[in-house]
Amino acid sequence: MSFARLLRIWRHRMDSIWKHDALDREAARELAFHFDQLVAEHLASGMPAAEARRAARLALGNVTVLEEQIRDERRVTWVHDAHQDLRYGLRMLRQTPALTSVAVASLALGIGANGALLGVMDALRHQLLPFPDDRRLVVVKTVPLDAPARVANASLPDYIAWKERADGFETLGASLVDERDFGDEANGFPERIYGQLFTPSLFETLGVQPAIGRLFTDDEARPDRPAAVLILSHRLWQHRFAGDPKILGRQIRANGVLCTVIGVMPPAFRYPDERTQYWAPLPINPIQARGSARYFVVTGRLKAGVSIAQAEASLSAVAAQLAVDFPERHKGWGLRVRPVREALFGWTATPFLTMEAAVALLLTTACVNVAGLLLARGTTRRSEMAMRFALGARRERIVRQLVTESLLLAFIGGALGMVVARWGVRALTSTFPAPGALAITHVSMNARMVALMIGLSAVVGIAVGLTPALVGSRRNLLSLRSGGEAGGGTDQSRPPVWGAFAAAQIALALVLLVGAGLVANSFVRLAQRDLTFDADLLLTFDYRIPGVEYTNLIGSYNGFPYFEITQSPSTGLQRVYDRLRRVPTIEAVAGISYPHLNSIIVPEMTVTLEGRAPSSSGDLSALTASYFLVTPNLFGTLRVPLVAGRDFNDRDTSSAPWVAVVNETAARRFWPGEDPIGKRFSLDIVPDERPREVVGVVRDVPIRRTQTGGEPVIYASYLQQPSRYRGPWLNMFGQMTFLARTSGSPGNVAPDVRRAVAEVDPNRALANVGPLADQLDAQLHPRRSYTVALAIFAAAATLLAGMGTYGVMAYAVAQRYHELGVRIALGAGARQIASLIGLGALRLIAIGLTAGLAMALAATGLIKLQLYQITPTDPATFIAVSLLLAMVGIVACLVPLGRALRVDPTTALKYE
């Protein structure tokens, strides 16, 4: 390297030291003097180039030594300064206990709420499912191409074709919902238990093994001779069989059939939902393989290296070919491949994203609150800042001190926030249970969550402290000499920065309040909606006769399995119905195949009206209706008003003319402008279905709790049914939800009902026994908890906004203390002082409300789908929330205003 090059490097490094290290300039000056001598000697005497380069390298070495010394000094200085900043910051926090308490509480609430929600969401994304390599597990759903939002499960022909033709999968398996009445003589009572039918390949797909025992074999799932074997969940093993170590090989009665227990699954295994407590083989007979309903959950394991998009493309090609080969069953249907984690926990997306938006607003409000308090406190520290500048402190050094104080607040708040987060995790995991899905369990304060909270605290500390530090570090000694010290006047030409922070708090609180108000308004409307029937003093329970006891598969009809009813279950249901009517404590009793408001799926039938040709427009909505089988006196028991005609009675038997009762919506849609009584129709479900005559019209009873408009409904007698029926609605003949109107508390009548049913058949289990009002209320529990959580966050944000407004106005009065004394001394009365302070407060509140309304109008559209019978721009909610927040702001200003009115002019004039 040439001497000139060495010279340039030396000069660059020396310039860096000279510019950035003022304390080391003396040493740098001495090095520069010696090097200048070297350069002069080289130029004057003609020092050989090699010797000059050696001397230059020696000089560079001296610079390197100096730089190492500087770095060492910097490390020592930084540690010393950091220790000093921490000690001074703690001392400052102790000197302002009120501000410290408010700031720490605000940040603890905001950080804790965010930490809890982020921790749960992180666990849902990363917690290990009880399956090996679960990232390769997917669930395949079918979707109608004209309505892709209506996701459905798969049919058996879909599953078989995918398994045989699709590439990209190691294995595929299918499952189907199952329920059985377990009767065990050792326990002495029957119990309805929810389980699943599994293909043997599904266990291989999931990659699981039982804790004890074995899995199904393919031979045990043969359609011609399916084995009566069961695998129990660990929970069922412990609950019903007391963890019997000799459970393997034990025979238990399920649906009246002796089944052999061959295995018990590990405690963590729950699939495909939380309710599953046993698994039995799923046999697929040839008729079902040609056509079935879309009830089967198909789970697959991808081959290594195959993406979800590739697997979906492969299955889509198979689906397209099925649509060509079998258009009557597959045309118009596509599919979607989803990760198993999304399929199991996807139900959390909507409520959790809304909650995250709410807690993010809460944390932002808390940060703005604390930042505003720190900005306002900065006005009382101007003397301190000016003195620091006078003693030679650099601005970045002051900024670091102030940010350290805010970080201390944030980390103390974060430490307390961990307590809030632990409570929040428990609340979240119990607030949002989803029927038919996996519950959120095993979420705790693990290392990942603690790291998340620490990182969030650090970000919050910097965000809260940076603006006050930058603003506060601009003040210098000149501001003191111009009357800018604490307690002096302020520049009235422009509002203080912390006034804008207070307005921002009001705006953020308004957005959160409006959202919570809309959700609460929606919940109240849903809870108070007219259900058309009287649920008080009604006891309900489910009674079921398994389909295998009364059906025989004989073929297919319109692409669905076709069954013969060999022994009608109506006889057994009739015996239960008659026995219940003789219970002294029951005033009225009736039954319905699917309960209103509490059924996941209700049969929907195609209706053919007598004397009218089927619609050629292709719009089937006008010719379809939900279908229920009922006993006599259903509407009298429910106290549903009859609009016209009559209820079912004991004369509506199988030998009498077939009749039906329709709701008002069906009457208007099927026979507009006509009297529906006496009209006839038939259901296009089986060849030997008889025409039915309408004998009554009843008020609309909602099928689903959130149903907004009317839907056509047909009620038919459970005794007037064909002897042959197609799937998938065959099981409804043997199931009945009984409703008993009692003379006293329904809970006290439950033992009488159990005894009465046991007299008819002691091996039949009663499920969902309890007061109907309690069951309807339980349906609202998740939405109620969700509403309460949002209301708590909104209330906290409102409290923070009120505290911020109070703090701003209190500091404003303190800043203008001298001015107020002068005004009072010159004759200003209470009205003038109140107007002076009050107008400023009202201006601040108005600015916050205006900005908040604009933000809320833009944001509430995001929760449109979560609202019931209310628009996202509901004027009443916006007005009520605005008035509430305005009142909070005004109340927060009353104390500072009273302090301003009590200013003593003598004291104020001496203040400066």
PDB file of C-alpha atoms in Angstrom, residues 31 155 304 408 757:
ATOM      1  CA  LEU A  31      -0.735  11.846  17.467  1.00  0.00           C
ATOM      2  CA  SER A 155     -69.437 -37.740   0.231  1.00  0.00           C
ATOM      3  CA  ALA A 304     -42.948 -35.069   1.854  1.00  0.00           C
ATOM      4  CA  LEU A 408     -38.849   1.428  33.477  1.00  0.00           C
ATOM      5  CA  VAL A 757     -88.888 -43.544  30.401  1.00  0.00           C
TER       6      VAL A 757
END
